Amino acid sequence: MTEHEGRTQDEPVGASADSQSDDCGYGDACDVDVDTAAETPSGDGPTAVNARSRAEFGVPEMDCPSCAGKVESSVRRLDGIGDIDPQVTTGRLVVDYDPDRTNLTDIKSSIEGAGYAVDDEPSVRTVTLTVPDMDCPSCAGKVENALDTVPGVLEYDTRPTTGTAIVTITADTDPNDVVTAVENAGYEVTGTDADELDDADTDTDRTSVWRSTRALKTWVSGAFLAAGIATEWVFGIELVVATLLGVSITLPEMLYLVGAAVGGQEILRNGYYSARNRSLDIDLLMSTAIISAVTASLISPPTSLYFEAATLAFLFSVSELLERYSMDQTRNSLRELMDLSPDEATVRRDGTEQVVPVEAVEIGDIVVVKPGEKIPVDGTVLDGESAVNQAPITGESVPVDKAEGDEVYAGTVNEAGYLEVRVDSAAGDDTLSRIVSMVEDAQANKTEREQFVERFSGYYTPFMVAVALGVATIPPLVFGLDWVTWFVYGITMLVLACPCAFVISTPVSVVSGITSAARNGVLIKGGTHLEAMGAVEAIAIDKTGTLTKGELTVTDVVPLNGNTEDDVLRCARGLEVRSEHPIGEAIVAHADDNELDSRDVAGFESITGKGVRANLDGVPHYAGKPGLFEELDFHLDHVHITDPGDTLSADVQTLCDRQGCLNLVEDTIPRLQAEGKTVVLVGTEDELEGIVAVADEVRADARATVERLQSFGLSVVMLTGDNEGTARAIAEQVGVDDFRAGLLPEDKVTAVEGLLDEYESVAMVGDGINDAPALATATVGVAMGAAGTDTALETADIALMADDISKLPYLYELSHQANHVIRQNIWASLAIKAILAVGVPFGYVSVALAVLAGDAGMTLGVTGNAMRLARIRPDE
């Protein structure tokens, strides 16, 4: 049984972290864990092959129509089931289903519930083909048409921006049949991951595009074209050198004809495959134009269109080379990611060190990494200390210190020390590999603009072909105008009929933006999320672990009744040492840092929502929120406030009775809480010994990040489960526009829904799994600190790999600029085509101009414009 996800299956939205964020003090509204993140509905696929998830089950005992009926009826009872295809002759059941409403386990159980065993052998497989010459939508269309003819092909995903085709086939389909179909469409398959095939050399040296066979033919074609121009226009030679089909050919015409033949060879070849695969694309149009020009010259002398044929062949070949070069620039951005991981690793086995391919490294192996080397695997440091450059994964500009027990990632660089690393992930399953895979898969998630462009181009090309035919025939036939002139105009309109630059304008921008983000430590899971992030109007940010560090620390110790700070900390440590609450852990850690002696602890008791109780050296002590001590029936005659000038207001009394002391303490509490701190009182039933204040430290760059987001015109709202006072203090400190306090996870969902009522689109940023419902509700969910966290990588719309909130302004700026670039590319390519088309009937646009400006120029232009996104960098 094997599942195959639909080609454009939207990723679920959510986030995760290794630990739950804690936004609460004693008795405050606290966040709770949520086991699963909500998922977004599946999107429509770009082809009619399959828009839903599909699974194929082997049911060998289903060998008659009656059996098939029982199985189908049982499965049909499940929610979310689409088409069901029981194949009795092969014993297979193909099921289309909605993964948001049912799953493979339920489907399998339903089959078994009908009395039929399910064969666990895979019945579908996915083959990835490397097709480097498939570098435009027109090429992809021919490959798709070819794949449609192969029995056993269930789905395919052609990706011209990376030159790959991902094909899902039945288990009994020979991958060689798939390769043959693609090659019969005119495209060489240079590699495949199918086990049955010997991979060809996938290093196609794409940097040598200008020295390729196609380029050589182009330069020869250009030389003959130039020689023909020189012979005809410079030297004025009209010597007849040949007769073809009874028509005399002059020397210049012969040079043009040879130039057209040499330069048009690849064009005609591709045009043949286009016609064979019923694809109305640029190759077929150019082939038609060249053949028409030569044919008209031969059958209707003295008409001579050899020059136009040679010009078209040469310039379109140059255009193809430019398009391939432009696409290579896009592909290189992804190759840079793939090249980060080393090919070999030094492994210690049986007491010796040996160098092995990374693929041969196994989980549990010990890998040795010397200074200056790339770390080849995800793992945990067992021995050694070093600074590691994690920029390839997290985008952090400063190396991170690593020591025993710390995580390291494949593709990062060991800057200085010697490290021994235990392998935690197999090759291909490490963080870097998942990032590369997700960046590649992001292309399958087509944006609304991409889908619009594809639909538009489906009407544009046939319409322009009809216009070209009308331009070539109507004026001569109806108005008696010169048919040669209007025939040339018709050829020119054919050149403008292919929307290559228009179609490629959006995907190259999306790929450029996504790969640029990945190199800077931001993983965007698809063009849809890239566009959506650039259009948000408000950003909701979780407080703990996002605006703050998520690590509670002791900030103030206020001793009372003659005690010292050490006395208060020693007492507080004894009370909290057995507590599992984050506040207690912070107090214990602070006391340990001060190397304070421990006290004899007995009778520990947790008072839910209020604090803790224990016997310290035989005396009952309490630590908890102020309300706990108000409820205690203790007797206090005098309390001495130690050093009141430093810790309390100037008008406090150093001596107070029981009620007065409580008032005094309560005057202190609001001041500490106003500073965003949680207050813990420490004492016995008879005596208050001191006050300990604990706070989650605000990130140093939080305020600057918020101000930068606000400078973009965004509204920034803080969401937290903490109390009103603490939330207000943090909100004022970081400068957010608004805040919501005392929120449970379901309350955060309500808060995000409220923002969506106020703004058209909202992004939610969080670091914990308890933020997942709110992340799913928002237009875009952004998870922080996703490196090394599988769940966050798999579920987030966008993941900030580092625990670094300062990447948010970069993310928004990149996404916002990507939307600008996409719009510029779409409208510029359409506008140029329209201007050129209008100019053709007036004689202002030649074949050469149509090729150079309408095809080659715009392709190069939209690609170059898209590459500008790579220059956007996070603020250092």
Tab-separated table of N, CA and C in Angstrom, residues 50 77 213 345 384 770:
chain	number	residue	atom	x	y	z
A	50	ASN	N	-4.814	14.506	-11.415
A	50	ASN	CA	-5.333	14.189	-10.099
A	50	ASN	C	-5.221	15.403	-9.220
A	77	ARG	N	-18.191	4.146	2.610
A	77	ARG	CA	-18.807	4.654	3.832
A	77	ARG	C	-17.946	5.715	4.521
A	213	THR	N	26.549	22.433	-28.858
A	213	THR	CA	26.310	22.148	-30.280
A	213	THR	C	25.283	23.111	-30.853
A	345	ALA	N	32.424	11.727	4.005
A	345	ALA	CA	32.492	11.938	5.456
A	345	ALA	C	33.584	11.042	6.033
A	384	GLY	N	34.438	17.497	21.810
A	384	GLY	CA	35.027	18.644	21.145
A	384	GLY	C	34.202	19.902	21.291
A	770	ASN	N	1.567	24.859	20.822
A	770	ASN	CA	0.313	25.407	21.342
A	770	ASN	C	-0.159	26.613	20.542
